[in-house]
């Protein structure tokens, strides 16, 4: 197996997919990934493969920054893009990746300045609900 210019292993498409699925399960949970996989249709199969290979297999597996930092960046991107459903999922992931509630709060405060107060307001509502749900789950 070769190495890319970035010093990463040169993997086959299948190996990248498998690595992505491993990270996806670790970050989002087996339950989440199992639900996503159960919902795959002929129409969505290529998209699910794409996100497993590229988002999770190519990006989340890179050694340059840790998962906590990737979660912080992802939370900001979700707020900036107004991707509220994805934000909820990634608040859960951020907790799984070790971000504290105070760190999540600080990230959302930062988005108020750079993304907009209305966007941060929505993000705080979503994050508060996700954190309450996590508390309820124990």
Coordinates of C-alpha atoms in Angstrom, one line a residue:
X1 CA 0.0 0.0 0.0
X2 CA 1.3 3.4 -1.0
X3 CA 1.1 6.8 0.8
X4 CA -0.4 10.0 -0.5
X5 CA 1.5 13.3 -0.8
X6 CA -0.1 14.2 2.6
X7 CA 1.5 11.1 4.1
X8 CA -1.9 9.3 4.4
X9 CA -2.3 5.6 3.4
X10 CA -3.3 5.1 -0.2
X11 CA -6.5 3.0 0.4
X12 CA -8.9 1.4 -2.0
X13 CA -12.4 2.8 -2.3
X14 CA -13.7 -0.1 -0.1
X15 CA -11.1 0.5 2.6
X16 CA -11.9 4.3 2.7
X17 CA -15.6 3.4 3.0
X18 CA -15.0 0.9 5.8
X19 CA -12.7 3.4 7.6
X20 CA -15.4 6.1 7.2
X21 CA -18.1 3.8 8.6
X22 CA -15.9 3.0 11.6
X23 CA -15.5 6.7 12.4
X24 CA -19.1 7.5 11.6
X25 CA -20.2 4.9 14.1
X26 CA -17.8 6.1 16.8
X27 CA -18.8 9.8 16.3
X28 CA -22.6 9.5 15.7
X29 CA -23.3 6.1 17.4
X30 CA -24.2 2.7 16.1
X31 CA -27.9 3.5 16.6
X32 CA -27.7 6.6 14.4
X33 CA -25.8 4.8 11.6
X34 CA -28.0 1.8 11.8
X35 CA -31.1 4.1 11.4
X36 CA -29.4 5.8 8.4
X37 CA -28.5 2.5 6.8
X38 CA -32.0 1.1 7.3
X39 CA -33.4 4.1 5.5
X40 CA -31.2 3.7 2.4
X41 CA -33.1 3.4 -0.8
X42 CA -32.0 2.9 -4.4
X43 CA -32.4 6.7 -4.7
X44 CA -30.2 7.6 -1.6
X45 CA -27.7 4.7 -1.8
X46 CA -25.0 6.7 -3.7
X47 CA -25.4 9.7 -1.4
X48 CA -24.9 7.5 1.7
X49 CA -21.9 5.9 0.1
X50 CA -20.5 9.4 -0.7
X51 CA -20.8 10.8 2.8
X52 CA -19.3 7.6 4.3
X53 CA -16.3 7.7 2.0
X54 CA -15.7 11.4 1.7
X55 CA -16.9 13.1 4.9
X56 CA -16.1 10.3 7.2
X57 CA -13.5 8.2 5.4
X58 CA -11.4 11.0 3.8
X59 CA -11.9 13.9 6.2
X60 CA -12.8 12.7 9.7
X61 CA -10.0 10.1 9.6
X62 CA -7.3 12.7 8.8
X63 CA -4.6 13.1 11.5
X64 CA -4.3 16.9 11.3
X65 CA -6.8 17.8 14.0
X66 CA -8.6 15.8 16.6
X67 CA -12.2 14.9 16.7
X68 CA -13.0 17.5 19.4
X69 CA -11.7 20.2 17.0
X70 CA -13.5 18.7 14.0
X71 CA -16.7 18.8 16.1
X72 CA -16.1 22.5 17.0
X73 CA -15.6 23.3 13.3
X74 CA -18.6 21.3 12.3
X75 CA -20.9 23.0 14.8
X76 CA -19.9 26.3 13.5
X77 CA -20.5 25.2 9.9
X78 CA -23.9 23.9 10.8
X79 CA -24.9 27.2 12.4
X80 CA -23.4 29.2 9.5
X81 CA -25.3 27.2 6.9
X82 CA -28.6 27.1 8.8
X83 CA -28.5 23.3 8.9
X84 CA -30.6 22.8 12.0
X85 CA -31.3 19.1 11.7
X86 CA -27.6 18.4 11.2
X87 CA -26.8 20.7 14.0
X88 CA -28.8 18.6 16.5
X89 CA -27.0 15.5 15.3
X90 CA -23.6 17.2 15.6
X91 CA -24.3 18.6 19.1
X92 CA -24.7 14.9 20.1
X93 CA -21.5 14.0 18.3
X94 CA -19.6 16.9 19.9
X95 CA -20.5 15.5 23.4
X96 CA -19.5 12.0 22.2
X97 CA -16.2 13.6 21.0
X98 CA -15.5 15.1 24.4
X99 CA -16.7 18.7 24.1
X100 CA -18.1 20.1 27.3
X101 CA -21.4 21.9 27.5
X102 CA -19.4 25.1 28.3
X103 CA -17.3 24.6 25.2
X104 CA -20.4 24.1 23.1
X105 CA -21.9 27.2 24.6
X106 CA -18.8 29.2 23.8
X107 CA -18.8 27.9 20.2
X108 CA -22.4 29.0 19.8
X109 CA -21.6 32.4 21.4
X110 CA -18.8 32.8 18.8
X111 CA -21.3 32.1 16.0
X112 CA -23.5 34.9 17.2
X113 CA -20.7 37.3 16.2
X114 CA -19.7 35.7 12.9
X115 CA -22.9 34.0 11.7
X116 CA -25.7 36.2 13.2
X117 CA -27.6 36.5 16.4
X118 CA -30.7 34.9 14.9
X119 CA -28.7 31.9 13.8
X120 CA -27.1 31.5 17.2
X121 CA -30.5 32.0 18.8
X122 CA -31.8 29.0 16.9
X123 CA -28.6 27.0 17.6
X124 CA -28.9 27.6 21.3
X125 CA -32.5 26.3 21.2
X126 CA -31.5 23.2 19.3
X127 CA -28.5 22.5 21.5
X128 CA -30.4 23.1 24.7
X129 CA -33.0 20.5 23.6
X130 CA -30.3 18.0 22.5
X131 CA -28.5 18.4 25.9
X132 CA -31.8 18.0 27.8
X133 CA -32.5 14.8 25.7
X134 CA -29.0 13.5 26.6
X135 CA -29.7 14.2 30.3
X136 CA -33.0 12.4 30.1
X137 CA -31.3 9.4 28.4
X138 CA -28.9 9.2 31.4

